[in-house]
Coordinates of C-alpha atoms in Angstrom, one line a residue:
M1 CA 142.0 -351.8 -60.4
S2 CA 142.0 -351.6 -64.2
S3 CA 139.4 -349.6 -65.9
G4 CA 137.6 -350.4 -69.1
P5 CA 137.7 -348.3 -72.2
S6 CA 136.0 -344.9 -71.9
S7 CA 132.9 -344.1 -73.9
S8 CA 131.6 -340.7 -74.9
S9 CA 128.5 -339.5 -73.2
T10 CA 125.8 -337.1 -74.2
N11 CA 123.6 -335.6 -71.5
G12 CA 124.4 -338.5 -69.2
L13 CA 123.8 -341.3 -71.8
H14 CA 126.5 -344.0 -72.2
P15 CA 125.6 -346.0 -75.2
H16 CA 126.7 -349.6 -75.1
Q17 CA 128.7 -350.6 -78.2
E18 CA 127.0 -354.0 -78.7
S19 CA 123.5 -352.5 -78.1
S20 CA 124.2 -349.8 -80.7
K21 CA 125.2 -352.5 -83.2
H22 CA 122.1 -354.5 -82.4
L23 CA 119.8 -351.5 -82.9
N24 CA 121.4 -350.5 -86.1
H25 CA 121.3 -354.0 -87.4
A26 CA 117.6 -354.3 -86.5
Y27 CA 116.8 -350.9 -88.1
H28 CA 118.5 -351.6 -91.4
M29 CA 117.4 -355.3 -91.7
N30 CA 113.8 -355.2 -90.3
G31 CA 112.7 -351.6 -90.7
F32 CA 112.8 -351.2 -87.0
A33 CA 111.3 -348.1 -85.3
D34 CA 110.9 -345.5 -88.0
P35 CA 112.0 -342.3 -86.2
T36 CA 110.0 -339.9 -88.2
P37 CA 106.8 -339.8 -86.0
H38 CA 109.0 -339.5 -82.9
N39 CA 111.1 -336.7 -84.4
Q40 CA 107.9 -334.8 -85.4
K41 CA 106.5 -335.0 -81.9
I42 CA 109.7 -333.4 -80.6
I43 CA 109.5 -330.6 -83.2
D44 CA 105.8 -330.0 -82.4
Y45 CA 106.6 -329.9 -78.7
L46 CA 109.5 -327.4 -79.2
Y47 CA 107.3 -325.1 -81.3
N48 CA 104.2 -325.3 -79.1
Y49 CA 105.8 -325.2 -75.7
G50 CA 109.2 -323.7 -76.5
F51 CA 108.3 -321.0 -79.0
Q52 CA 104.6 -320.2 -78.5
R53 CA 104.5 -320.6 -74.7
G54 CA 108.2 -319.9 -73.8
E55 CA 108.4 -322.8 -71.3
Y56 CA 111.9 -323.3 -69.7
A57 CA 113.3 -320.3 -71.5
D58 CA 116.8 -319.0 -70.8
T59 CA 116.7 -315.9 -73.1
V60 CA 114.5 -312.9 -73.4
L61 CA 114.4 -311.3 -76.9
H62 CA 113.1 -307.8 -77.4
V63 CA 112.1 -306.7 -81.0
H64 CA 109.6 -304.0 -82.0
Q65 CA 107.2 -303.8 -79.1
N66 CA 107.3 -307.6 -78.6
I67 CA 109.0 -309.6 -75.9
Y68 CA 109.8 -313.3 -76.5
R69 CA 110.9 -315.9 -74.0
L70 CA 113.1 -318.2 -76.0
H71 CA 116.1 -320.6 -75.8
A72 CA 119.7 -319.8 -76.7
I73 CA 120.4 -323.3 -78.2
I74 CA 117.6 -322.7 -80.7
L75 CA 118.4 -319.1 -81.4
S76 CA 122.0 -320.1 -82.2
R77 CA 120.7 -321.5 -85.5
S78 CA 120.7 -317.9 -86.7
P79 CA 124.1 -316.3 -87.3
F80 CA 122.6 -312.9 -86.6
L81 CA 121.3 -313.9 -83.2
V82 CA 124.5 -315.8 -82.4
Q83 CA 126.3 -312.5 -82.7
L84 CA 123.8 -310.8 -80.4
L85 CA 124.0 -313.7 -77.9
S86 CA 127.8 -313.6 -77.9
T87 CA 128.0 -309.9 -77.2
S88 CA 125.2 -309.6 -74.6
P89 CA 126.0 -309.9 -70.9
Q90 CA 125.6 -313.4 -69.4
G91 CA 123.9 -312.1 -66.3
Q92 CA 123.7 -313.7 -62.9
V93 CA 122.9 -317.4 -62.3
G94 CA 119.1 -317.9 -62.5
V95 CA 118.6 -314.6 -64.4
L96 CA 117.5 -314.8 -68.1
R97 CA 119.8 -313.4 -70.6
T98 CA 118.3 -310.4 -72.5
I99 CA 119.0 -309.4 -76.1
Y100 CA 117.6 -306.6 -78.2
V101 CA 117.2 -306.9 -82.0
P102 CA 117.7 -303.6 -83.7
V103 CA 115.2 -303.2 -86.5
E104 CA 114.5 -299.5 -86.4
R105 CA 116.4 -299.0 -89.7
E106 CA 114.8 -302.0 -91.3
P107 CA 111.2 -301.0 -92.2
E108 CA 110.8 -304.1 -94.4
V109 CA 111.0 -306.3 -91.3
T110 CA 107.6 -306.1 -89.8
Q111 CA 106.4 -307.6 -86.5
E112 CA 104.5 -310.4 -88.3
G113 CA 107.4 -311.1 -90.7
F114 CA 109.9 -311.3 -87.9
A115 CA 107.6 -313.6 -85.7
I116 CA 107.2 -316.1 -88.6
A117 CA 111.0 -316.2 -89.3
L118 CA 111.7 -316.5 -85.6
G119 CA 109.3 -319.4 -85.3
Y120 CA 111.0 -321.1 -88.2
L121 CA 114.1 -321.6 -85.9
Y122 CA 111.9 -324.0 -83.9
S123 CA 109.8 -325.6 -86.6
S124 CA 109.1 -325.6 -90.3
F125 CA 105.4 -325.0 -89.3
S126 CA 106.1 -321.3 -89.9
L127 CA 106.1 -322.0 -93.6
R128 CA 102.3 -322.5 -93.5
L129 CA 101.9 -318.9 -92.1
I130 CA 103.5 -317.2 -95.2
Q131 CA 100.9 -315.4 -97.3
P132 CA 101.2 -313.0 -100.2
E133 CA 100.5 -310.1 -97.8
N134 CA 103.4 -310.9 -95.5
A135 CA 105.8 -312.8 -97.8
R136 CA 108.2 -309.9 -98.4
A137 CA 108.4 -309.1 -94.7
V138 CA 109.2 -312.7 -94.0
L139 CA 111.8 -312.7 -96.7
A140 CA 113.4 -309.6 -95.2
A141 CA 113.4 -311.1 -91.7
G142 CA 114.8 -314.4 -92.9
C143 CA 117.6 -312.7 -94.8
M144 CA 118.5 -310.7 -91.7
L145 CA 118.5 -313.6 -89.3
G146 CA 120.3 -315.9 -91.7
G147 CA 120.6 -319.7 -91.7
M148 CA 117.1 -320.3 -93.1
D149 CA 117.5 -320.8 -96.9
E150 CA 114.3 -322.9 -97.2
L151 CA 112.2 -320.2 -95.6
C152 CA 113.7 -317.5 -97.8
E153 CA 113.2 -319.4 -101.0
Y154 CA 109.6 -320.2 -100.1
A155 CA 108.9 -316.6 -99.1
Y156 CA 110.5 -315.4 -102.4
S157 CA 108.4 -317.8 -104.5
I158 CA 105.3 -316.4 -102.8
C159 CA 106.5 -312.8 -103.5
K160 CA 107.1 -313.7 -107.2
S161 CA 103.7 -315.3 -107.6
S162 CA 102.0 -312.4 -105.9
I163 CA 102.9 -309.8 -108.5
S164 CA 99.7 -308.9 -110.3
V165 CA 97.7 -306.0 -111.7
D166 CA 96.3 -305.4 -108.3
T167 CA 99.6 -305.5 -106.5
I168 CA 101.9 -303.9 -109.0
G169 CA 101.7 -300.5 -107.3
P170 CA 103.6 -301.5 -104.1
W171 CA 106.0 -303.6 -106.1
L172 CA 106.9 -300.5 -108.3
E173 CA 107.5 -298.6 -105.1
F174 CA 109.8 -301.3 -104.0
V175 CA 111.7 -301.2 -107.3
D176 CA 111.9 -297.4 -107.1
A177 CA 113.8 -297.8 -103.8
I178 CA 116.5 -300.0 -105.3
P179 CA 119.6 -297.9 -105.8
P180 CA 121.3 -297.9 -109.2
P181 CA 124.4 -300.2 -109.6
S182 CA 127.5 -298.7 -108.2
S183 CA 131.2 -299.4 -108.5
G184 CA 131.3 -300.6 -104.9
A185 CA 133.5 -297.7 -103.8
E186 CA 130.7 -295.9 -102.1
T187 CA 129.8 -296.7 -98.5
P188 CA 126.1 -297.7 -98.2
G189 CA 124.2 -295.1 -96.3
P190 CA 121.1 -295.5 -94.2
E191 CA 118.8 -294.8 -97.1
L192 CA 119.9 -298.2 -98.6
S193 CA 119.1 -300.2 -95.5
S194 CA 115.6 -301.3 -96.3
I195 CA 116.7 -302.8 -99.6
R196 CA 120.1 -304.2 -99.0
I197 CA 118.7 -306.5 -96.3
F198 CA 117.2 -308.7 -99.1
G199 CA 120.7 -309.6 -100.4
P200 CA 120.6 -311.5 -103.7
Y201 CA 116.8 -311.4 -103.7
V202 CA 116.8 -307.7 -104.6
Q203 CA 117.8 -308.3 -108.2
K204 CA 115.6 -311.4 -108.4
L205 CA 112.5 -309.4 -107.4
R206 CA 113.5 -306.5 -109.7
D207 CA 113.8 -308.9 -112.6
D208 CA 110.4 -310.5 -111.7
V209 CA 108.7 -307.1 -111.7
F210 CA 110.3 -306.3 -115.1
H211 CA 109.2 -309.6 -116.6
F212 CA 105.7 -309.0 -115.4
L213 CA 105.6 -305.5 -117.0
V214 CA 107.1 -306.6 -120.3
V215 CA 105.7 -310.1 -120.9
T216 CA 103.1 -311.1 -118.4
L217 CA 101.0 -308.0 -118.2
P218 CA 100.5 -307.5 -122.0
N219 CA 99.5 -311.2 -122.2
I220 CA 97.0 -310.8 -119.3
L221 CA 95.5 -307.8 -121.0
E222 CA 95.5 -309.6 -124.3
L223 CA 97.5 -306.9 -126.1
H224 CA 98.3 -309.0 -129.2
A225 CA 101.3 -308.0 -131.3
T226 CA 100.2 -307.3 -134.9
S227 CA 101.6 -305.6 -138.0
E228 CA 99.1 -302.8 -137.5
T229 CA 99.8 -299.5 -136.0
T230 CA 97.9 -300.3 -132.9
P231 CA 97.6 -303.6 -131.1
T232 CA 94.3 -305.6 -130.9
T233 CA 93.0 -304.8 -127.5
P234 CA 89.8 -306.0 -125.9
G235 CA 88.1 -303.7 -123.5
N236 CA 90.2 -301.2 -121.6
G237 CA 93.4 -303.4 -121.5
R238 CA 95.5 -300.7 -123.2
E239 CA 94.3 -298.1 -120.7
I240 CA 95.3 -300.3 -117.8
L241 CA 98.7 -300.8 -119.3
L242 CA 99.1 -297.0 -119.7
Q243 CA 98.0 -296.5 -116.0
V244 CA 100.6 -299.0 -114.9
F245 CA 103.5 -297.6 -117.0
S246 CA 102.7 -294.1 -115.8
R247 CA 104.0 -295.2 -112.4
V248 CA 107.1 -297.2 -113.5
P249 CA 110.5 -295.8 -112.4
F250 CA 112.3 -294.3 -115.3
D251 CA 115.2 -296.8 -115.7
M252 CA 112.7 -299.7 -115.8
F253 CA 110.3 -297.7 -118.0
K254 CA 113.0 -297.1 -120.5
A255 CA 114.2 -300.7 -120.5
A256 CA 110.7 -302.0 -120.9
I257 CA 109.7 -299.7 -123.8
E258 CA 113.0 -300.6 -125.6
S259 CA 112.9 -304.3 -124.9
P260 CA 112.3 -306.6 -127.9
N261 CA 110.1 -308.7 -125.5
F262 CA 107.6 -305.9 -125.1
Q263 CA 105.3 -307.1 -127.8
I264 CA 102.3 -304.8 -128.0
G265 CA 102.3 -304.3 -131.8
S266 CA 104.6 -302.7 -134.4
D267 CA 107.3 -300.2 -133.6
Q268 CA 104.9 -297.5 -134.5
A269 CA 102.4 -298.9 -131.9
R270 CA 105.1 -299.1 -129.3
F271 CA 106.2 -295.5 -130.1
K272 CA 102.6 -294.2 -129.8
F273 CA 102.1 -296.1 -126.5
A274 CA 105.3 -294.6 -125.1
K275 CA 104.3 -291.1 -126.1
E276 CA 100.9 -291.5 -124.3
A277 CA 102.6 -293.0 -121.2
I278 CA 105.2 -290.1 -121.1
E279 CA 102.3 -287.6 -121.3
A280 CA 100.6 -289.3 -118.3
R281 CA 103.9 -289.4 -116.4
K282 CA 104.3 -285.6 -116.5
H283 CA 101.7 -285.2 -113.8
G284 CA 103.2 -287.8 -111.5
I285 CA 106.5 -289.8 -111.4
A286 CA 108.2 -287.6 -114.0
R287 CA 107.2 -284.2 -112.6
G288 CA 110.0 -281.7 -113.0
L289 CA 111.7 -283.9 -115.6
E290 CA 111.6 -284.0 -119.4
E291 CA 111.1 -287.4 -120.9
T292 CA 111.0 -288.0 -124.6
V293 CA 110.7 -290.8 -127.1
V294 CA 111.9 -291.1 -130.6
L295 CA 111.3 -293.6 -133.4
A296 CA 114.2 -294.4 -135.7
F297 CA 113.3 -295.5 -139.2
G298 CA 115.5 -297.8 -141.2
G299 CA 117.2 -299.3 -138.2
G300 CA 118.6 -296.2 -136.7
N301 CA 121.4 -296.3 -134.2
F302 CA 119.6 -297.4 -131.0
G303 CA 120.8 -301.0 -131.0
T304 CA 118.1 -303.6 -131.3
S305 CA 115.3 -301.2 -130.6
A306 CA 113.7 -298.7 -133.0
V307 CA 112.1 -296.9 -130.1
H308 CA 114.4 -294.9 -127.8
V309 CA 113.5 -293.1 -124.5
T310 CA 115.5 -290.4 -122.9
R311 CA 115.2 -288.1 -119.9
K312 CA 116.7 -284.8 -118.7
M313 CA 116.0 -282.1 -116.2
R314 CA 113.4 -279.6 -117.4
K315 CA 114.9 -276.2 -117.9
R316 CA 113.7 -273.5 -115.7
P317 CA 112.2 -270.5 -117.5
L318 CA 114.4 -267.4 -117.6
W319 CA 112.7 -264.2 -116.4
K320 CA 113.8 -261.0 -118.1
V321 CA 113.9 -258.0 -115.9
N322 CA 113.3 -254.7 -117.7
S323 CA 115.2 -251.7 -116.4

């Protein structure tokens, strides 16, 4: 008995060639059956019943103190989780596979941030849960899991817009933890872990903080550049700027003071501001170090900036012992 041409099947479905042509023709010609509402229902079902309730799960995921009942086919969207799945024991038939996500050395990945990124594997609904307070943790988790560029870009945009006078302190701590550029010969140690997880977003965030300090903050405080020795400053704007710069890591402090975009007045005004900031830094971030600022007249030899900041270790006093 002759057999007809074989057709591919997916989960027991055998599409008829003529039927498929008819459906495609009807869709393109008559706008038949817009699939968007149906697709959305499937995604909502997966998120509510698959992620939130763990129905019909085949995988148990342990992270922090949380236990998730999830689905390997969804988790496989993440390259990081695919690696864990491929290296974990399959287990007996009927027994759920168990994987453990190591985050002990990733303090930036919080429980909330990881939960939002994990939920994104099921639905973009997770994007609605990203707030300024958790955006950096979501970004860290998204970068770690991989395969979620949209989530990472959105979380990064929230991070960028959240930099303000009220939040600059934690962002300066973040910048201070960024290691200086290296030749690449060194092997990253555990102390770099919490920063390297952000990948290319590390430099982006650093640049955003720098731009806030040099351009945005003086504008917010209305420190108008003038030809006078001191800038026109309403209220205590200059005092706020001094308080902020007293906590800026040295490399960024130096770059900001010397930047031509740091427009708070004349070179003399910028020099005076730097001296006051350095005095305030002695009791905090620069303790044990000697920071100085000089003003070059007539152009000097400091490149494009007439104001130049340096730092060195403070010399220990020598004690003379009389015999």
